[in-house]
Amino acid sequence: MDRRDFLKTGLVAAGASLGPGLLTPAQAAGGAVVAVAQNAGLEQMEEAVAAEVIRRMTFTAIADAVQAPSVQEAVKQLFKPTDVVALKLNCIAPEISPQPAVVNAVVEALTFAGVDKKNVIIFDKEDRDLTAAGYTCTATGPGPMVYGTVGPTKNPGYEDRFTEQGQTAFCLSKIVTREATAIVNIPVIKQHTFAGMTCALKNHFGSIHNPEDFHYIGGCNPAVADVNLAPALRQKQRLCVVDGIYLQYEGGPSYNAAYVDYYGSIIASRDPVALDTEIIILLDMIRKQHDLPPLGEAIRPPKHVATAASYGLGCGDPAQIRLAVRSV
């Protein structure tokens, strides 16, 4: 069984306990860890029951990503009680955005490290994106706070000065530069017409003022990697937690129900490049099942992941990535 089969079989075989002990020697030799917590039956559960299962899946994925014995121990390794933690969502297509059950679980996990909810900011590019995805924007109250970089709720806006990284110039969200001391990246999985695919790295196009400037230039490459090279992002991002309950394998980034599959997974990693490397493998496997070519043969393949690896932003070699899969 190769790692492509392993990812898919882990979902089909829900109920089996698949843990790090099943890693191949090549996988175990690497330093980057991508943790997958799966459940094949979420669609058949009542909403409250599914939310509780998603909560446990999120905790399991975070603990395994950090290789800690529990989610409590994991977050204590990553966050301080004094941190202000920004959770970057991807709500550009509200129908396939991070589900509140996943985000709520991450917020609860942060409290295990002593982070007060009033110091948690759930954000995306604009208030209207968050609202359309089902979040209630607020900049007051007991927390967490919920607002966009742009919007009437708080409107912190973007830095006036450009950040220049490589060939790319952009203004970062003040939530990233001035408000947050730590970032949790919470993307979704989609094929992307311009970038090939979007998950952890591409999600930070929602942290800059001008992502549209790069959509027609080199398939967003090297722009996506350049943005992730910005010190304010690279130094503050502590964790990525992917809502992989559903994924869109074609027709993105806009929502297209015809190309959405249930995958029933929460996927976590501290390494955004390793995470996106595994997501490309997953998308290629699912595209093959639907008689579609791999992403690498598309008009705009996802070159930004390899570029990010070449910058030293993470591990882009599947043989050096530990893949930990559990059924929850």
Coordinates of N, CA and C in Angstrom, one line a residue, residues 43 90-97 188-193 198 246-262:
E43 N -21.9 12.6 7.9 CA -23.1 13.0 7.2 C -24.4 12.4 7.7
N90 N -10.7 30.7 5.5 CA -10.9 30.9 4.1 C -12.4 30.8 3.8
C91 N -13.1 32.0 3.7 CA -14.5 32.0 3.6 C -14.9 32.6 2.2
I92 N -14.0 32.7 1.3 CA -14.3 33.3 0.0 C -15.5 32.6 -0.7
A93 N -15.6 31.3 -0.5 CA -16.8 30.6 -1.0 C -17.5 30.0 0.2
P94 N -18.6 30.7 0.6 CA -19.2 30.4 1.9 C -19.7 29.0 2.0
E95 N -20.1 28.4 0.9 CA -20.6 27.0 1.0 C -19.6 26.0 1.3
I96 N -18.3 26.3 1.1 CA -17.2 25.4 1.5 C -16.2 26.2 2.2
S97 N -16.6 26.7 3.4 CA -15.7 27.4 4.3 C -15.5 26.6 5.5
V188 N -9.5 25.5 3.8 CA -10.2 24.4 3.2 C -9.4 23.8 2.0
I189 N -9.9 22.8 1.4 CA -9.2 22.1 0.3 C -10.0 22.4 -1.0
K190 N -9.4 23.0 -1.9 CA -10.0 23.2 -3.2 C -9.0 23.2 -4.4
Q191 N -9.5 22.7 -5.5 CA -8.8 23.0 -6.7 C -9.0 24.5 -7.0
H192 N -7.9 25.1 -7.6 CA -8.0 26.5 -7.8 C -7.6 26.8 -9.3
T193 N -8.5 27.5 -10.0 CA -8.3 27.8 -11.4 C -7.0 28.5 -11.7
T198 N -5.7 25.3 -3.6 CA -5.6 26.2 -2.4 C -5.8 25.4 -1.2
Y246 N -15.3 18.3 3.8 CA -15.6 18.2 2.3 C -14.4 18.9 1.6
L247 N -14.2 18.5 0.4 CA -13.2 19.1 -0.5 C -13.7 19.2 -1.9
Q248 N -13.2 20.2 -2.6 CA -13.6 20.5 -4.0 C -12.4 20.2 -4.9
Y249 N -12.6 19.2 -5.7 CA -11.5 18.7 -6.5 C -11.4 19.3 -7.9
E250 N -12.3 20.1 -8.3 CA -12.3 20.8 -9.6 C -13.3 22.0 -9.5
G251 N -13.0 23.0 -10.4 CA -14.0 24.1 -10.5 C -13.8 25.2 -9.5
G252 N -12.7 25.2 -8.7 CA -12.5 26.2 -7.7 C -11.8 27.4 -8.2
P253 N -11.8 28.5 -7.5 CA -12.1 28.6 -6.0 C -13.5 28.8 -5.7
S254 N -14.4 29.2 -6.7 CA -15.8 29.3 -6.4 C -16.4 28.0 -6.1
Y255 N -17.5 27.9 -5.3 CA -18.1 26.7 -4.9 C -18.8 26.1 -6.2
N256 N -18.7 24.8 -6.3 CA -19.4 24.1 -7.4 C -19.7 22.7 -6.8
A257 N -21.0 22.5 -6.5 CA -21.4 21.3 -5.8 C -21.1 20.0 -6.6
A258 N -21.1 20.2 -8.0 CA -20.8 19.0 -8.8 C -19.4 18.4 -8.6
Y259 N -18.5 19.2 -8.0 CA -17.2 18.7 -7.8 C -16.8 18.6 -6.3
V260 N -17.7 18.5 -5.5 CA -17.4 18.4 -4.0 C -17.6 17.0 -3.6
D261 N -16.6 16.5 -2.9 CA -16.6 15.1 -2.3 C -16.6 15.2 -0.8
Y262 N -17.2 14.3 -0.1 CA -17.1 14.2 1.4 C -15.8 13.5 1.6

